[in-house]
PDB file of C-alpha atoms in Angstrom:
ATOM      1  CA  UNK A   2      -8.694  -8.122  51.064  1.00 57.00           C
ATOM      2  CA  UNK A   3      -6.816  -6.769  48.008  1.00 87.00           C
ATOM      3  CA  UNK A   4      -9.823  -6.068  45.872  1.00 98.00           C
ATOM      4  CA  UNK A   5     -13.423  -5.810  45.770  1.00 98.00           C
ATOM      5  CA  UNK A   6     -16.325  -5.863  43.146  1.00 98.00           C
ATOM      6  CA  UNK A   7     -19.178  -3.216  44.374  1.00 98.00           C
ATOM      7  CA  UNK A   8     -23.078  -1.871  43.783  1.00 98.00           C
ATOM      8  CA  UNK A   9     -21.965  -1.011  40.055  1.00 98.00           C
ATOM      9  CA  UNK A  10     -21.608  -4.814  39.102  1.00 98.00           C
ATOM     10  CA  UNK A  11     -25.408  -5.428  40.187  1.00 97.00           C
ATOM     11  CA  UNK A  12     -27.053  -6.392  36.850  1.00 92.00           C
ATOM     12  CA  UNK A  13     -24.044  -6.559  34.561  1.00 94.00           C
ATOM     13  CA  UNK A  14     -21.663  -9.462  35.351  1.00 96.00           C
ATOM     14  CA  UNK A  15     -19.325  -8.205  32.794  1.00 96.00           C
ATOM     15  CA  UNK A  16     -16.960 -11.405  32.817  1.00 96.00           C
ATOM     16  CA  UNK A  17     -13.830  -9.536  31.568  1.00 97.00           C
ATOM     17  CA  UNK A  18     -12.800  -9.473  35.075  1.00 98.00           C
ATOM     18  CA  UNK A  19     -12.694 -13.381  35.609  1.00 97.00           C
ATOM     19  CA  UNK A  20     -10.573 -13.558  31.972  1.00 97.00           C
ATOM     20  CA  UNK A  21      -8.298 -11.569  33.222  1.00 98.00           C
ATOM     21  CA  UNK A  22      -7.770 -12.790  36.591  1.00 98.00           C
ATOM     22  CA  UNK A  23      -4.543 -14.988  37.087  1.00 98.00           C
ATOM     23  CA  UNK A  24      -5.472 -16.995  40.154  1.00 97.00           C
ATOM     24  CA  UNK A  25      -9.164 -17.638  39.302  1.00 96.00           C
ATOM     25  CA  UNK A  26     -10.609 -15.987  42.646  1.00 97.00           C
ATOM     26  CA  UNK A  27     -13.676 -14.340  40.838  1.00 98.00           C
ATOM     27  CA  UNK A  28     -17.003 -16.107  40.567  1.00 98.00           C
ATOM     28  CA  UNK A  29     -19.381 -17.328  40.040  1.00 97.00           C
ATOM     29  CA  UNK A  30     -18.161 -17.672  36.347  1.00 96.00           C
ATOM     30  CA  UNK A  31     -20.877 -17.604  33.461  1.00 95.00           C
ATOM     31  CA  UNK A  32     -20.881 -21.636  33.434  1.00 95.00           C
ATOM     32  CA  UNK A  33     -21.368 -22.042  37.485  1.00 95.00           C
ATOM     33  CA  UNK A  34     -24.727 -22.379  38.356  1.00 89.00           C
ATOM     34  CA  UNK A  35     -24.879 -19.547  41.054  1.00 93.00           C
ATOM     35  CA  UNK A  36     -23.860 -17.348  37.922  1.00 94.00           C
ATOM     36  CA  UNK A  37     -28.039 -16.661  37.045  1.00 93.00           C
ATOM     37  CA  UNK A  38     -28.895 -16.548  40.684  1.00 95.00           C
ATOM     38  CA  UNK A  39     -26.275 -14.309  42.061  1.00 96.00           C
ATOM     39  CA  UNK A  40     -26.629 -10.378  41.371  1.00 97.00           C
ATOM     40  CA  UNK A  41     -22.792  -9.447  41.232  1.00 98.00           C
ATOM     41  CA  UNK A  42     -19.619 -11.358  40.453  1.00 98.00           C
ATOM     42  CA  UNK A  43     -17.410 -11.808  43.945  1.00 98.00           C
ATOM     43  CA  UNK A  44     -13.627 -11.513  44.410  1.00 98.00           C
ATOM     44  CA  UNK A  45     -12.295 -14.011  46.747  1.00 97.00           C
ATOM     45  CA  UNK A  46     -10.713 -12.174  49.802  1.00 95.00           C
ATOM     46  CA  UNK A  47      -7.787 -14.773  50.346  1.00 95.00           C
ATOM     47  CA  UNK A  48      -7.203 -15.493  46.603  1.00 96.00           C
ATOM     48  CA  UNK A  49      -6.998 -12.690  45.265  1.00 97.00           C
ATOM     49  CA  UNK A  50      -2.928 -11.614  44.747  1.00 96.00           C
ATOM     50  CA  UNK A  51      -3.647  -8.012  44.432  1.00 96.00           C
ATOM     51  CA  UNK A  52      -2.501  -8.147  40.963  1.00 96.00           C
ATOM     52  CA  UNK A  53      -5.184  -5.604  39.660  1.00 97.00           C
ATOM     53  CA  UNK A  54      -5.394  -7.107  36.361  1.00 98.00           C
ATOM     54  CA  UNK A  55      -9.285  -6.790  37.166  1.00 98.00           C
ATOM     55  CA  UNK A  56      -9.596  -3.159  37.124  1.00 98.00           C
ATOM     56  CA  UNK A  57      -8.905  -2.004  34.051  1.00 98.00           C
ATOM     57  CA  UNK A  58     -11.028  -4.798  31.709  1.00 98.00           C
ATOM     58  CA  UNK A  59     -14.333  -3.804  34.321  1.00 98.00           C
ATOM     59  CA  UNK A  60     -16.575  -1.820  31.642  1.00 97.00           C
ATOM     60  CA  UNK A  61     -18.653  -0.227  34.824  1.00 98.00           C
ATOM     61  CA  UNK A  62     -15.660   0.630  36.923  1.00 98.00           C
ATOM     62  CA  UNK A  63     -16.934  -1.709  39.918  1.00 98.00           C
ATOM     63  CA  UNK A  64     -14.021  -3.376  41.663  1.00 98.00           C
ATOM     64  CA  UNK A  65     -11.757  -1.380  43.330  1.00 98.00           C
ATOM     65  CA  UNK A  66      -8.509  -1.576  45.866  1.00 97.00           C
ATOM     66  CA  UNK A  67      -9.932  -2.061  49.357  1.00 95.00           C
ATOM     67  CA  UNK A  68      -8.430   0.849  50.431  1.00 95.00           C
ATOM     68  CA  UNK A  69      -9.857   2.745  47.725  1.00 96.00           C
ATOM     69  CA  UNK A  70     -13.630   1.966  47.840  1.00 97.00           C
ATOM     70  CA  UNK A  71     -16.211   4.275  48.434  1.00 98.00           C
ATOM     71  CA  UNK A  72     -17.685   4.829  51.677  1.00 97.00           C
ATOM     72  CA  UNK A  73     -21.129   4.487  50.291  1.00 98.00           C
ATOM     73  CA  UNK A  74     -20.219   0.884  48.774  1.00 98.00           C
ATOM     74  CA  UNK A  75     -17.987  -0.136  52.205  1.00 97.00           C
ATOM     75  CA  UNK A  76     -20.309  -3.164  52.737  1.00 98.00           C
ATOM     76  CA  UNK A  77     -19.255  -4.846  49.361  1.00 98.00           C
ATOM     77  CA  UNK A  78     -16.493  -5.464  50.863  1.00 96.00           C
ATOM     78  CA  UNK A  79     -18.044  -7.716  52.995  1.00 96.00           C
ATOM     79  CA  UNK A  80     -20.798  -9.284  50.688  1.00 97.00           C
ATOM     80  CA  UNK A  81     -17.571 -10.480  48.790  1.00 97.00           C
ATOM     81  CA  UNK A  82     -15.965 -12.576  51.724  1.00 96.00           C
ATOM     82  CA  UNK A  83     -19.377 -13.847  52.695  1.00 97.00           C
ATOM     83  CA  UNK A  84     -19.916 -15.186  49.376  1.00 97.00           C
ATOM     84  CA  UNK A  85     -16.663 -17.303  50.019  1.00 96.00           C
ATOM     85  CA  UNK A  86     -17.700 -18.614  53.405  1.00 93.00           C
ATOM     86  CA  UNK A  87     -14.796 -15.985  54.619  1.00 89.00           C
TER      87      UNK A  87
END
């Protein structure tokens, strides 16, 4: 997995992140219906290029390298693939 949205996320869904995503592997978008029902936005583990373009347009600092993410928040990493079937 090249990146991954974690606990600071919860609440916001700050879309910037799926605007600036080339590939389209972050969801559920505003205009999906999970979007009202899910706390957090998702990367998708096997679409995501590892691009980064994410990172810098997140206004709460939330998604992260997975090499990079916090111990605390190591579990995100998972709650992302599983959101994907993955």
């Amino acid at each position: 997995m090249a990146y991954v949205i974690a606990e600071p996320c919860i609440g916001t869904k700050d879309t910037a992140c799926v605007d600036a995503c080339p590939v389209d592997c972050i969801h559920p978008k505003k205009d999906e219906a999970p979007h009202a029902e899910q706390p957090q936005l998702y990367i998708d583990p096997v679409e995501c290029i590892d691009c980064g373009a994410c990172v810098p347009v997140c206004p709460v600092s939330a998604i992260f390298a997975a090499d990079d993410l916090p111990e605390k928040w190591q579990d995100y990493a998972q709650k992302n693939a599983s959101y994907y079937g993955r």
